mmCIF file of C-alpha atoms in Angstrom:
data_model
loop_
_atom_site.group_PDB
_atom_site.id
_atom_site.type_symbol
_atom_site.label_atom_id
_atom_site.label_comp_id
_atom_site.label_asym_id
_atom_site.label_seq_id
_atom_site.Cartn_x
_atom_site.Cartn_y
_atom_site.Cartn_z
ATOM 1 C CA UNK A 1 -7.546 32.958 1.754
ATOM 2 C CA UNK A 2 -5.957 30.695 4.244
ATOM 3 C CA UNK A 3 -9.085 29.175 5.985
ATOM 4 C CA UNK A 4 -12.835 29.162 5.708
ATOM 5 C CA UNK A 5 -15.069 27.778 7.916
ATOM 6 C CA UNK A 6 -18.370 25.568 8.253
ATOM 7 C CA UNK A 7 -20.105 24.443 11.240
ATOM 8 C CA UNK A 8 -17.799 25.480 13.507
ATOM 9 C CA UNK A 9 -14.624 23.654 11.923
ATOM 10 C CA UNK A 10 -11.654 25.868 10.364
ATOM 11 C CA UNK A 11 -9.730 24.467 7.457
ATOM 12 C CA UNK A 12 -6.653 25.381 6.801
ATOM 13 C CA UNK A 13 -5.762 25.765 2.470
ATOM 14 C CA UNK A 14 -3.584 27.113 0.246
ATOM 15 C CA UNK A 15 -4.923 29.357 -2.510
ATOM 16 C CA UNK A 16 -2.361 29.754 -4.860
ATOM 17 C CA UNK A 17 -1.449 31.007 -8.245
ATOM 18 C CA UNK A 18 -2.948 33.569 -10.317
ATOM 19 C CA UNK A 19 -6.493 35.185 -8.222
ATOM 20 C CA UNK A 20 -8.113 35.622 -11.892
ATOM 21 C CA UNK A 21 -6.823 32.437 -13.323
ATOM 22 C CA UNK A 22 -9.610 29.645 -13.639
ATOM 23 C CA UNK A 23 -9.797 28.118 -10.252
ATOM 24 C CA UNK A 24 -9.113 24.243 -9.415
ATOM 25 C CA UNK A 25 -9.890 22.635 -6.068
ATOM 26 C CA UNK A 26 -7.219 20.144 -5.242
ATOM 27 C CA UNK A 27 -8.725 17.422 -2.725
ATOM 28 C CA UNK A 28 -5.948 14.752 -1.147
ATOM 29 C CA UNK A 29 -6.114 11.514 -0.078
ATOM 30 C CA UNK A 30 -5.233 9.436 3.212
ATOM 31 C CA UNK A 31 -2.717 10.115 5.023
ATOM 32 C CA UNK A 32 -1.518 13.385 3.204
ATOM 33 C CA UNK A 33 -2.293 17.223 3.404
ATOM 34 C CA UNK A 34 -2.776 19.848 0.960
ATOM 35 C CA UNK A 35 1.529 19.614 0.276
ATOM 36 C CA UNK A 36 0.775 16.716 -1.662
ATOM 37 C CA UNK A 37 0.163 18.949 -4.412
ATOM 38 C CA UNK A 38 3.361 20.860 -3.963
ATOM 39 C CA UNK A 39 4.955 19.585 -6.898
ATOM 40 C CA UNK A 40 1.874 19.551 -9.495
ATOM 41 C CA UNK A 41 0.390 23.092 -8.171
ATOM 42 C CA UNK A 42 3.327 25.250 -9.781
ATOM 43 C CA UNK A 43 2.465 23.712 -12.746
ATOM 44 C CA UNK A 44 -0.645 24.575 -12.899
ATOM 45 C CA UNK A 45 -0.235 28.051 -11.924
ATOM 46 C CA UNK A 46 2.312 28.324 -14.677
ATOM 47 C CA UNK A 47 -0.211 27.387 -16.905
ATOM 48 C CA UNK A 48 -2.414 30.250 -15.741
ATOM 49 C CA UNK A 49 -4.457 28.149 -13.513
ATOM 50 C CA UNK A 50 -5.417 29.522 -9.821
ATOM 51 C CA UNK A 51 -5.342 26.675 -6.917
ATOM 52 C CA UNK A 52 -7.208 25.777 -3.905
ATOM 53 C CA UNK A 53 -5.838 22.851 -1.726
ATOM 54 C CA UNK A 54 -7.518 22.771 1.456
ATOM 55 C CA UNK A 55 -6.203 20.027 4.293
ATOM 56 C CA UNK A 56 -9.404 17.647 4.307
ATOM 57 C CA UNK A 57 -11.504 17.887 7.872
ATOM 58 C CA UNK A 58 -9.734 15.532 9.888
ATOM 59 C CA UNK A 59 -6.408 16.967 8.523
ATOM 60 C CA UNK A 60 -6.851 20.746 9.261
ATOM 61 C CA UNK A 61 -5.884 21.001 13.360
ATOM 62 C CA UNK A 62 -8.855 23.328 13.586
ATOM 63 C CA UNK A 63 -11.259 20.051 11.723
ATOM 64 C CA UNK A 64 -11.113 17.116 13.926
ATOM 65 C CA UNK A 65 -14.645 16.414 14.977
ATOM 66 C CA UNK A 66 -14.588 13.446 17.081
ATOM 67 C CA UNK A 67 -16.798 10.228 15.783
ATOM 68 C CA UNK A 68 -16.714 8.558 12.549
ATOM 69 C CA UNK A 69 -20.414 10.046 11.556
ATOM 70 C CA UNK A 70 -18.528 13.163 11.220
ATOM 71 C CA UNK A 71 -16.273 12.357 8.523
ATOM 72 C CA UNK A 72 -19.265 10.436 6.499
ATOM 73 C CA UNK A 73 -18.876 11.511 2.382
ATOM 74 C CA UNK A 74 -21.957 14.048 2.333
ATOM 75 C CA UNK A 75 -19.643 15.836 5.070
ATOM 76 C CA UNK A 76 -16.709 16.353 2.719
ATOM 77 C CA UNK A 77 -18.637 17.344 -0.405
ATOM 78 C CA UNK A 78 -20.701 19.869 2.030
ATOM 79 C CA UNK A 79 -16.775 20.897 2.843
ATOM 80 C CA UNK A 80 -16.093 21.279 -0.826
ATOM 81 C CA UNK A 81 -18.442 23.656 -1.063
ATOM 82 C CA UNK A 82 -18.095 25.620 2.160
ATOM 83 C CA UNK A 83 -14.640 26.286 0.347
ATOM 84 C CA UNK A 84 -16.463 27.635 -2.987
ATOM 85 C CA UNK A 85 -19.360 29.746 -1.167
ATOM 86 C CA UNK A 86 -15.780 31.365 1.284
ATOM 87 C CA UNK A 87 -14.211 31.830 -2.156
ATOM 88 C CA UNK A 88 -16.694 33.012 -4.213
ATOM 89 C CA UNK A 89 -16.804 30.826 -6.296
ATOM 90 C CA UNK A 90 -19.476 28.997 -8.295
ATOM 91 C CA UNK A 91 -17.932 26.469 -9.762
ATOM 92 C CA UNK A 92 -14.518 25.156 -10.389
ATOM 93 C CA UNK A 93 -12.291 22.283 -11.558
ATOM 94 C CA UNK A 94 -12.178 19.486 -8.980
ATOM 95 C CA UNK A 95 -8.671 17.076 -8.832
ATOM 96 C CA UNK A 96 -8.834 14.719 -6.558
ATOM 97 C CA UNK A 97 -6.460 11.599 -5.700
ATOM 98 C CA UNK A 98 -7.540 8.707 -3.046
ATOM 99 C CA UNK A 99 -9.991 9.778 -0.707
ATOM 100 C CA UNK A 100 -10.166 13.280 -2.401
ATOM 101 C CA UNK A 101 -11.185 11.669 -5.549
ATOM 102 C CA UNK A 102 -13.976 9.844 -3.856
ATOM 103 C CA UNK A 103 -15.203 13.254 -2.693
ATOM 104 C CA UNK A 104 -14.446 14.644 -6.273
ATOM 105 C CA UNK A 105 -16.648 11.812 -7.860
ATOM 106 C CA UNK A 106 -19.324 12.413 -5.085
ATOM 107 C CA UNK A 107 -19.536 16.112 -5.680
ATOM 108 C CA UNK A 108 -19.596 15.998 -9.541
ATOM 109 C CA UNK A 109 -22.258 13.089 -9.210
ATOM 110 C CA UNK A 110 -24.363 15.331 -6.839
ATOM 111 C CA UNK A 111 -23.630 18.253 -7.890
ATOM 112 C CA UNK A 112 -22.887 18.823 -11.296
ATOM 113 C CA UNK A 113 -23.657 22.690 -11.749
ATOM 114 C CA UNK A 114 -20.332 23.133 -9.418
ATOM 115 C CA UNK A 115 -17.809 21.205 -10.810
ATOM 116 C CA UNK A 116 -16.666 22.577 -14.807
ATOM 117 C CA UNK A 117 -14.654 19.250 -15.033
ATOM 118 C CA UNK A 118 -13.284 16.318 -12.891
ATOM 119 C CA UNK A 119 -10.155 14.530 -12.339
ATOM 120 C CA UNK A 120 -10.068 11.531 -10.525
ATOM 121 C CA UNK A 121 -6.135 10.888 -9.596
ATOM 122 C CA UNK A 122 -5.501 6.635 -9.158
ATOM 123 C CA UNK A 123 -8.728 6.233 -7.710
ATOM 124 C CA UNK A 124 -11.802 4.963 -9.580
ATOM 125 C CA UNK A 125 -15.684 5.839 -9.394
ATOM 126 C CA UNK A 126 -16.881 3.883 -5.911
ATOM 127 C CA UNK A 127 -20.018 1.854 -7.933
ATOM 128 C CA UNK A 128 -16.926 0.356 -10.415
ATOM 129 C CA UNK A 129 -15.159 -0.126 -6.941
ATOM 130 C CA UNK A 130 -17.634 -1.594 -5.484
ATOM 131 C CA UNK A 131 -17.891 -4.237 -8.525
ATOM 132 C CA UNK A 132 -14.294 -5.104 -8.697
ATOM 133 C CA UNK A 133 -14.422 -6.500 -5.415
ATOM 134 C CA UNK A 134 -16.048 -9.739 -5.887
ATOM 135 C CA UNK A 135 -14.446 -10.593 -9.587
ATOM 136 C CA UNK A 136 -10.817 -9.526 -8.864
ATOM 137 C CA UNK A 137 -8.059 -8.787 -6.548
ATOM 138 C CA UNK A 138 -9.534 -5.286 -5.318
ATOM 139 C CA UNK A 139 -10.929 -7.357 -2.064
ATOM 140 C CA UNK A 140 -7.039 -8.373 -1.185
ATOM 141 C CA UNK A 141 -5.606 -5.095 -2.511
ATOM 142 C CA UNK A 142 -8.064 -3.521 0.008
ATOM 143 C CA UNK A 143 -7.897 -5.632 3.075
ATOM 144 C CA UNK A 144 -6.256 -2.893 4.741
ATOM 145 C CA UNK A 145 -9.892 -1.010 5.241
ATOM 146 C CA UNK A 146 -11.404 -3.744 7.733
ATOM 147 C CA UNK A 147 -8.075 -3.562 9.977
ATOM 148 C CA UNK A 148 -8.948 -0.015 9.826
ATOM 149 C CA UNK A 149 -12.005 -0.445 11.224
ATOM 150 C CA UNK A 150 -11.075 -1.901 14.214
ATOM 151 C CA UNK A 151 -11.126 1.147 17.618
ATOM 152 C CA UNK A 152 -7.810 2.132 19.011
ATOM 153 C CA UNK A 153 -5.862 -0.926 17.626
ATOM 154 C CA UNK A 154 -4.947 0.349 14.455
ATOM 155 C CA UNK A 155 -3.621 3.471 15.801
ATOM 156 C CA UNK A 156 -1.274 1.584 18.535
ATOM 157 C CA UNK A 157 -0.078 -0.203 15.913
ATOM 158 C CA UNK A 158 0.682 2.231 12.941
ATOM 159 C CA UNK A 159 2.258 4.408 15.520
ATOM 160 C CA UNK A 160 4.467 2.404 17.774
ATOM 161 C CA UNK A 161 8.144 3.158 17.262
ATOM 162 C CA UNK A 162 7.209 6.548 15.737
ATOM 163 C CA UNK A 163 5.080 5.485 13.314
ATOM 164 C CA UNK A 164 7.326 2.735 11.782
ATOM 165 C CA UNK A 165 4.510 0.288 10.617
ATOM 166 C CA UNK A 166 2.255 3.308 9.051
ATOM 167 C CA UNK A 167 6.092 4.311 7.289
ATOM 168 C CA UNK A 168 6.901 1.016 6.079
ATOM 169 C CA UNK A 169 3.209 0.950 4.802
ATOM 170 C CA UNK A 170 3.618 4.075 3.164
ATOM 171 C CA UNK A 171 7.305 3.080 1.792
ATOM 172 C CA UNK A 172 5.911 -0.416 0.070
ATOM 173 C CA UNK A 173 3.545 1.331 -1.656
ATOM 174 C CA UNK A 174 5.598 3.501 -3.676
ATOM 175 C CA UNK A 175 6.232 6.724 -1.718
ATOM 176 C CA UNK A 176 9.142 8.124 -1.491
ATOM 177 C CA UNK A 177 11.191 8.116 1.710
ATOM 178 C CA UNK A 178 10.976 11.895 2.795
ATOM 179 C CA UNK A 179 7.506 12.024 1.757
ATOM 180 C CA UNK A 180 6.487 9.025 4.042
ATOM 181 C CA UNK A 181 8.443 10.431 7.169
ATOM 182 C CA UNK A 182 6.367 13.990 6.630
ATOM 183 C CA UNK A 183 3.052 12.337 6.360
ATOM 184 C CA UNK A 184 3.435 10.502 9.538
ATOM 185 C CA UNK A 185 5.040 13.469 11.412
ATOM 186 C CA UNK A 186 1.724 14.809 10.824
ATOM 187 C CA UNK A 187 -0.434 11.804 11.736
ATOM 188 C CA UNK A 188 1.249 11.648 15.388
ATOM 189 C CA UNK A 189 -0.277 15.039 16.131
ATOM 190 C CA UNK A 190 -2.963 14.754 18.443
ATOM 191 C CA UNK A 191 -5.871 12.849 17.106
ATOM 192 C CA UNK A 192 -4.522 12.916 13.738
ATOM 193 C CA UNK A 193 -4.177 9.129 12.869
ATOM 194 C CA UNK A 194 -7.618 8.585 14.511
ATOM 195 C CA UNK A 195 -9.543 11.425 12.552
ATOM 196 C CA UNK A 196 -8.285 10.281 9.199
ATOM 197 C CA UNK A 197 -8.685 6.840 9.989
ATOM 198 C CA UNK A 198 -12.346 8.012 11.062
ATOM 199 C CA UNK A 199 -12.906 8.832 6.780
ATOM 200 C CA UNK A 200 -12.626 4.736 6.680
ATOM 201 C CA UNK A 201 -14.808 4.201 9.748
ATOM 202 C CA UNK A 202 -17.501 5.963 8.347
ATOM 203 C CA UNK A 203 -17.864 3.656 5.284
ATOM 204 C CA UNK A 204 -20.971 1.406 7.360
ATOM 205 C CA UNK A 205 -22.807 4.780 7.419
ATOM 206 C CA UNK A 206 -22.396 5.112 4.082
ATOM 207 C CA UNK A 207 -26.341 5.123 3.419
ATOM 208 C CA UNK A 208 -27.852 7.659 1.963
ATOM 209 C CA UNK A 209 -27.537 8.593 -1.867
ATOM 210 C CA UNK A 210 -25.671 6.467 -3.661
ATOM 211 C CA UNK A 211 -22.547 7.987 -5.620
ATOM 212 C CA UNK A 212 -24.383 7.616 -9.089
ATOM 213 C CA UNK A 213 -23.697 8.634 -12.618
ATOM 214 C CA UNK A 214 -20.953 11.069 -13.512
ATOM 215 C CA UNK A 215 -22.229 14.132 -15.674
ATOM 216 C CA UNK A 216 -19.657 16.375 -16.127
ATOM 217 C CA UNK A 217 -16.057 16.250 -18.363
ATOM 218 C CA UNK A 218 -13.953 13.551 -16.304
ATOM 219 C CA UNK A 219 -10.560 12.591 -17.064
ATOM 220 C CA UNK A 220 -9.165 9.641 -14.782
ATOM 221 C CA UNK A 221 -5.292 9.025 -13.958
ATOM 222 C CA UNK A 222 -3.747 5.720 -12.788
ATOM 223 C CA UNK A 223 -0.537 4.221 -12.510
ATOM 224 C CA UNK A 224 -0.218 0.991 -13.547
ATOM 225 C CA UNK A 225 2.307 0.192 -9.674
ATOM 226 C CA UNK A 226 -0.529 1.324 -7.731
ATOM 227 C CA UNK A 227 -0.616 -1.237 -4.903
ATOM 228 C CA UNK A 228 -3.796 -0.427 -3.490
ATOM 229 C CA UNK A 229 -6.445 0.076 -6.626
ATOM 230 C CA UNK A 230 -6.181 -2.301 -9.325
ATOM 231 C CA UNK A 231 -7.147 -2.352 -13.056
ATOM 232 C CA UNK A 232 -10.339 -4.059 -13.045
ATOM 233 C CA UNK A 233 -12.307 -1.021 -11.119
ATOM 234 C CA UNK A 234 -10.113 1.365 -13.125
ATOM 235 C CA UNK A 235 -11.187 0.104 -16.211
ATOM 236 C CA UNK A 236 -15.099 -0.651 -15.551
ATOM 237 C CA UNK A 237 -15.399 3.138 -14.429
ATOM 238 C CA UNK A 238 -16.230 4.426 -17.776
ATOM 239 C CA UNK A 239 -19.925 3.405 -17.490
ATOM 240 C CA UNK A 240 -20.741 5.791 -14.341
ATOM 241 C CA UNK A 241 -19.415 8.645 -16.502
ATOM 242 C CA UNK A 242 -22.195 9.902 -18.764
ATOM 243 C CA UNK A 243 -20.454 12.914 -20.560
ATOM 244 C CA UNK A 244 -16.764 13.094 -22.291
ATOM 245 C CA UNK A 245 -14.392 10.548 -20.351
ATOM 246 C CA UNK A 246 -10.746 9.910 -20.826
ATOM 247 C CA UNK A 247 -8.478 7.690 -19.225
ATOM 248 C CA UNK A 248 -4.880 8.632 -18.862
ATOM 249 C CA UNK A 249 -2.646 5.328 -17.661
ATOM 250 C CA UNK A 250 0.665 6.014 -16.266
ATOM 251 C CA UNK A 251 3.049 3.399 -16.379
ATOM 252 C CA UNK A 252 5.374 2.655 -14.465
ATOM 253 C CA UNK A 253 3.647 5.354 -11.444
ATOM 254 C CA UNK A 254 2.960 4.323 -7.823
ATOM 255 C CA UNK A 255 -0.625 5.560 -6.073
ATOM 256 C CA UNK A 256 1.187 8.284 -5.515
ATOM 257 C CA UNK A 257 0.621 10.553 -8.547
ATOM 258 C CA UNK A 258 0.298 14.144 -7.252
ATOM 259 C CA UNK A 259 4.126 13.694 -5.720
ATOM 260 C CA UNK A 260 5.196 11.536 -8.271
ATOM 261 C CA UNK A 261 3.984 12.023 -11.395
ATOM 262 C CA UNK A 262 3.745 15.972 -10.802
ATOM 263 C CA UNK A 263 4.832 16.660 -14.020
ATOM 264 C CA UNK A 264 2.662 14.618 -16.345
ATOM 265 C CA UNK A 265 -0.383 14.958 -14.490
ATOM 266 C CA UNK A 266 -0.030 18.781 -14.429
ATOM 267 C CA UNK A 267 0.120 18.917 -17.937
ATOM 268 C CA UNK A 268 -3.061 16.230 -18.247
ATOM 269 C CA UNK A 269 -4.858 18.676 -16.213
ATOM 270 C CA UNK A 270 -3.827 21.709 -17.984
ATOM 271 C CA UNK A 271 -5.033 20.501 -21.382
ATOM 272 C CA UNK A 272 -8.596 18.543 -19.740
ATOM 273 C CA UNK A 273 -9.594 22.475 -17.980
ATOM 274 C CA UNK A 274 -9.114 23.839 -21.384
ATOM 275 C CA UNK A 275 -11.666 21.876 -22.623
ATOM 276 C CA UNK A 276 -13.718 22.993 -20.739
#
């Protein structure tokens, strides 16, 4: 399977590794693709695990709705599982890092039947989030979000010179150089920057159902560099999970665990599935 569709939209993914093996969704973050997993996924598959990374709606060329209601969390879970139903799939292991862990903690929060176990990569559940910002240095760490907010601006500026501010962003934070110039190759495609950017602008419409408690097998990975999310939220998350909870802290790692951290988080995942 290279795509599936819903509503119109075509994702692109990559479903990899054994077809009988037991099946893990692997959901990335802003501003990556499904190759963020390119170093972890072989892994996996060694391990006898089968892999489906599709490039989030706003990613996949054929997925760019225009608007920011479009790219509101219920829309990515629904995505999640569009993928499933196109697969055939029931259920399956969910890893997600950055904004593909928010959708992972959504989807296991709403619905539990579909995800066997979680794995939230660097980022924590969003009600622990939500707390750290007025007792810690989450609200500076995160600053970033109400630029993003802002129409047009944000993509004249991350963008001018080839993308040398959204690079040098990218490159502070821990990632490595040849990884930051491919992610922003692909956010100066046409109405790239402004449909991932579009996941952030959506946060106002939030509304809705709140991401609540966690009831499935969660296991939560977080490098102790990460610029962006800091301990506090990482370590009040624990509450929202109401079923076995582990969490893994890497020292040492960036935000960027699925490229590097590949290894170790691999072999977290590995052992967490068989739990299960």
């Amino acid at each position: 399977m290279d795509t599936f569709s819903r509503d119109g939209l075509v994702f692109d993914v990559r479903d990899s590794g054994p077809g009988d093996g037991e099946p893990v969704v692997l959901l990335h973050g802003f501003p990556q693709d499904s190759g963020a997993f390119d170093r972890m996924a072989p892994a996996l598959h060694s391990a006898g695990l089968r892999t489906l990374a599709p490039d989030q709606r706003g990613y996949s060329p054929g997925a760019r709705p225009a608007g920011r209601a479009a790219y509101r969390l219920r829309e990515g879970v629904d995505d999640v599982l569009a993928l499933l139903a196109a697969a055939g799939l029931p259920s399956a292991h969910v890893v997600g890092h950055d904004w593909g862990g928010v959708v992972g903690w959504a989807l296991a929060a709403w619905h539990p039947w579909r995800v066997r176990t979680l794995t939230a990569l660097s980022v924590p559940h969003p009600a622990a989030m939500a707390q750290s910002l007025g007792h810690s240095d989450q609200a500076v760490r995160s600053s970033y979000i109400g630029f993003f907010q802002v129409p047009a601006v944000p993509e004249a500026v991350l963008l001018a010179g080839r993308g040398a501010v959204l690079r040098r962003m990218l490159r502070q934070g821990g990632l490595p150089p040849e990884l930051a110039d491919r992610y922003v190759e692909r956010m100066r495609e046409p109405g790239a920057l402004t449909a991932a950017l579009n996941w952030y602008r959506a946060l106002p419409l939030a509304g809705g159902t709140p991401v609540g408690t966690v009831r499935v097998p969660t296991l939560h990975l977080w490098g102790d560099g990460d610029a962006f999310l800091g301990r506090t939220a990482t370590e009040a998350t624990a509450p929202f999970v109401a079923a076995p909870y582990a969490l893994e802290v890497l020292e040492g790692v960036d935000h960027w665990i699925p490229e590097l951290a590949a290894e170790r988080a691999a072999e977290l995942v590995t052992a967490h599935v068989r739990t299960a």
